Amino acid sequence: MNAPLPNQVADTLQADSLKLFQPLRIGDIEVTNRVVMAPLTRSRADEPSGDVPGSEMNIEYYRQRSGAGLIISEGTQVSPLGKGYMATPGIYSDEQVEGWKPITRAVHEAGSKIVAQIWHVGRVTHPDLIGGAQPLAPSAIQPHIVAYTHGGKVDAPIPHALSLEEIHEVVNEYRRGAANAIRAGFDGIEIHGANGYLIDQFLRDGANQRTDQYGGSIENRCRFALEVVDATIAEIGAGRVGIRLSPVTPANDLSDTDPQAVFGYLVQELNKRGIAFIHFIEGATGGPRDVPGFDFGWARTTFKGVYIANNGYDRAMAIEAVETGRADAVAFGRLFISNPDLVQRLKLDAALNAPHPQTFYTPGPVGYIDYPAL
Ligand code: 8OZ
């Protein structure tokens, strides 16, 4: 590492006055800056021992990124059937809880905060990944996607439509995930309500054709999401609960005929519950931001909790968004993969390492803990 040059010191001082680098209260969680590390699937948990995280390499990965005001963990499945990719960590077994502990401890020792993203993929999986079972979903509608199995890429099959009793069980899996997150030392949770996974499958009519109280009307399609929110609030308190939403993304073959109506109702219901934050993917996940169908500006002014913005932000966009109040905080995904010291680089306006997609999901340290800091 080179000693900072005098002009870098000046840049840092100037940057410190920017809101992006100033503290924020997110529900019950105090963070030192408004740069958030987005949840990032990296497929480096220990699969043979039961999708357990906490290897030295996993600890080091999160420790390196603790310059973020808030880290949102990679998606952690709330049950074996909630898994959709190889070697993703869980948050349902005692071994997994123990595995997360050294990670949350390392992040806290480095002065940051970390919430667990709790996740059920629903129909976005394959029997190969879930012990031979049939994937679960609101309705038996096959997604037009490929699943990444141990045997290679395979079409995702037709899922099993959840019974009312099964829905209740899955809500309780999220509840257990939230309780386990706190036991594991996390500061809170982010409910994964985005990108075409189970909660999103209930919300949007491209995957939900139920005729009972969980389908049809907007209130009915939001019921599952809100039951999950209420169950987790009951377990850990609203000040430690957030949710990630992607009202207009086509990710994982999901769509809706009227996103403004569905997500408008949902945002107002979340307001009533006083949750800590909503993390919005503005546009198509990892793609164009200008996708019509939902007014993110409306959501920002309507929602009383913290608004975390995400999707394709660079330094200038993030500074502008937070400075103008269009967002309270900005989450970076891919740039945090390749820049462990992203906050420092943003402060200095330093050059950024480019991410290498070919090592995003490969086992081992390459492309995981070997990106250089300044
Ligand atoms: C990329 C690869 C695997 C999973 C998401 C959890 O889209 C994911 C994911 C992204 O939210």
PDB file of N, CA and C and ligand atoms in Angstrom, residues 39-41 43 75 85 88 117 119 192 194-195 197 244 251-252 281 285 361, ligand 1:
ATOM      1  N   PRO A  39     -26.577  -7.526  -1.289  1.00  0.00           N
ATOM      2  CA  PRO A  39     -26.456  -8.983  -1.142  1.00  0.00           C
ATOM      3  C   PRO A  39     -25.878  -9.592  -2.416  1.00  0.00           C
ATOM      4  N   LEU A  40     -24.927 -10.508  -2.243  1.00  0.00           N
ATOM      5  CA  LEU A  40     -24.214 -11.071  -3.396  1.00  0.00           C
ATOM      6  C   LEU A  40     -24.020 -12.566  -3.237  1.00  0.00           C
ATOM      7  N   THR A  41     -24.710 -13.333  -4.062  1.00  0.00           N
ATOM      8  CA  THR A  41     -24.512 -14.784  -4.063  1.00  0.00           C
ATOM      9  C   THR A  41     -23.113 -15.103  -4.569  1.00  0.00           C
ATOM     10  N   SER A  43     -21.685 -18.494  -3.696  1.00  0.00           N
ATOM     11  CA  SER A  43     -21.597 -19.962  -3.770  1.00  0.00           C
ATOM     12  C   SER A  43     -20.306 -20.511  -3.174  1.00  0.00           C
ATOM     13  N   GLY A  75     -27.644 -13.975  -0.076  1.00  0.00           N
ATOM     14  CA  GLY A  75     -28.911 -14.634   0.223  1.00  0.00           C
ATOM     15  C   GLY A  75     -28.667 -15.913   1.009  1.00  0.00           C
ATOM     16  N   TYR A  85     -29.290 -22.472  -5.750  1.00  0.00           N
ATOM     17  CA  TYR A  85     -27.971 -22.471  -6.402  1.00  0.00           C
ATOM     18  C   TYR A  85     -27.025 -23.310  -5.554  1.00  0.00           C
ATOM     19  N   THR A  88     -24.885 -22.221  -1.624  1.00  0.00           N
ATOM     20  CA  THR A  88     -25.337 -21.002  -0.935  1.00  0.00           C
ATOM     21  C   THR A  88     -25.571 -21.347   0.538  1.00  0.00           C
ATOM     22  N   GLN A 117     -29.598 -11.505   4.661  1.00  0.00           N
ATOM     23  CA  GLN A 117     -30.684 -11.555   3.688  1.00  0.00           C
ATOM     24  C   GLN A 117     -31.322 -12.942   3.762  1.00  0.00           C
ATOM     25  N   TRP A 119     -34.006 -15.768   2.548  1.00  0.00           N
ATOM     26  CA  TRP A 119     -34.317 -16.044   1.146  1.00  0.00           C
ATOM     27  C   TRP A 119     -34.982 -17.405   0.978  1.00  0.00           C
ATOM     28  N   HIS A 192     -35.738 -11.126   1.382  1.00  0.00           N
ATOM     29  CA  HIS A 192     -35.547 -11.073  -0.076  1.00  0.00           C
ATOM     30  C   HIS A 192     -36.919 -11.158  -0.758  1.00  0.00           C
ATOM     31  N   ALA A 194     -37.400  -9.804  -3.805  1.00  0.00           N
ATOM     32  CA  ALA A 194     -37.099  -9.320  -5.159  1.00  0.00           C
ATOM     33  C   ALA A 194     -36.753 -10.454  -6.120  1.00  0.00           C
ATOM     34  N   ASN A 195     -36.480 -10.042  -7.352  1.00  0.00           N
ATOM     35  CA  ASN A 195     -35.826 -10.868  -8.380  1.00  0.00           C
ATOM     36  C   ASN A 195     -36.493 -12.197  -8.715  1.00  0.00           C
ATOM     37  N   TYR A 197     -38.029 -14.455  -6.854  1.00  0.00           N
ATOM     38  CA  TYR A 197     -38.027 -15.578  -5.905  1.00  0.00           C
ATOM     39  C   TYR A 197     -39.392 -15.675  -5.207  1.00  0.00           C
ATOM     40  N   ARG A 244     -36.145  -6.212   0.426  1.00  0.00           N
ATOM     41  CA  ARG A 244     -35.669  -5.822  -0.902  1.00  0.00           C
ATOM     42  C   ARG A 244     -36.770  -6.106  -1.913  1.00  0.00           C
ATOM     43  N   ALA A 251     -36.300 -10.306 -14.023  1.00  0.00           N
ATOM     44  CA  ALA A 251     -35.414 -11.387 -13.583  1.00  0.00           C
ATOM     45  C   ALA A 251     -36.195 -12.643 -13.228  1.00  0.00           C
ATOM     46  N   ASN A 252     -35.640 -13.777 -13.599  1.00  0.00           N
ATOM     47  CA  ASN A 252     -36.235 -15.088 -13.300  1.00  0.00           C
ATOM     48  C   ASN A 252     -37.651 -15.231 -13.847  1.00  0.00           C
ATOM     49  N   ILE A 281     -34.526  -2.212  -6.038  1.00  0.00           N
ATOM     50  CA  ILE A 281     -33.792  -2.383  -7.292  1.00  0.00           C
ATOM     51  C   ILE A 281     -34.556  -1.561  -8.327  1.00  0.00           C
ATOM     52  N   THR A 285     -32.854  -5.781 -12.894  1.00  0.00           N
ATOM     53  CA  THR A 285     -31.706  -6.148 -12.054  1.00  0.00           C
ATOM     54  C   THR A 285     -30.431  -6.311 -12.884  1.00  0.00           C
ATOM     55  N   TYR A 361     -19.027 -17.152  -9.015  1.00  0.00           N
ATOM     56  CA  TYR A 361     -19.663 -18.288  -8.324  1.00  0.00           C
ATOM     57  C   TYR A 361     -18.763 -19.521  -8.230  1.00  0.00           C
TER      58      TYR A 361
HETATM   59  C1  8OZ B   1     -27.229 -14.011  -9.044  1.00  0.00           C
HETATM   60  C2  8OZ B   1     -26.926 -15.356  -8.946  1.00  0.00           C
HETATM   61  C3  8OZ B   1     -27.560 -16.117  -8.010  1.00  0.00           C
HETATM   62  C4  8OZ B   1     -28.509 -15.565  -7.195  1.00  0.00           C
HETATM   63  C5  8OZ B   1     -30.723 -12.540  -6.865  1.00  0.00           C
HETATM   64  C6  8OZ B   1     -29.982 -14.044  -5.164  1.00  0.00           C
HETATM   65  O1  8OZ B   1     -30.858 -12.337  -8.066  1.00  0.00           O
HETATM   66  C7  8OZ B   1     -29.840 -13.619  -6.412  1.00  0.00           C
HETATM   67  C8  8OZ B   1     -28.828 -14.223  -7.299  1.00  0.00           C
HETATM   68  C9  8OZ B   1     -28.180 -13.453  -8.236  1.00  0.00           C
HETATM   69  O2  8OZ B   1     -31.324 -11.873  -6.032  1.00  0.00           O
END
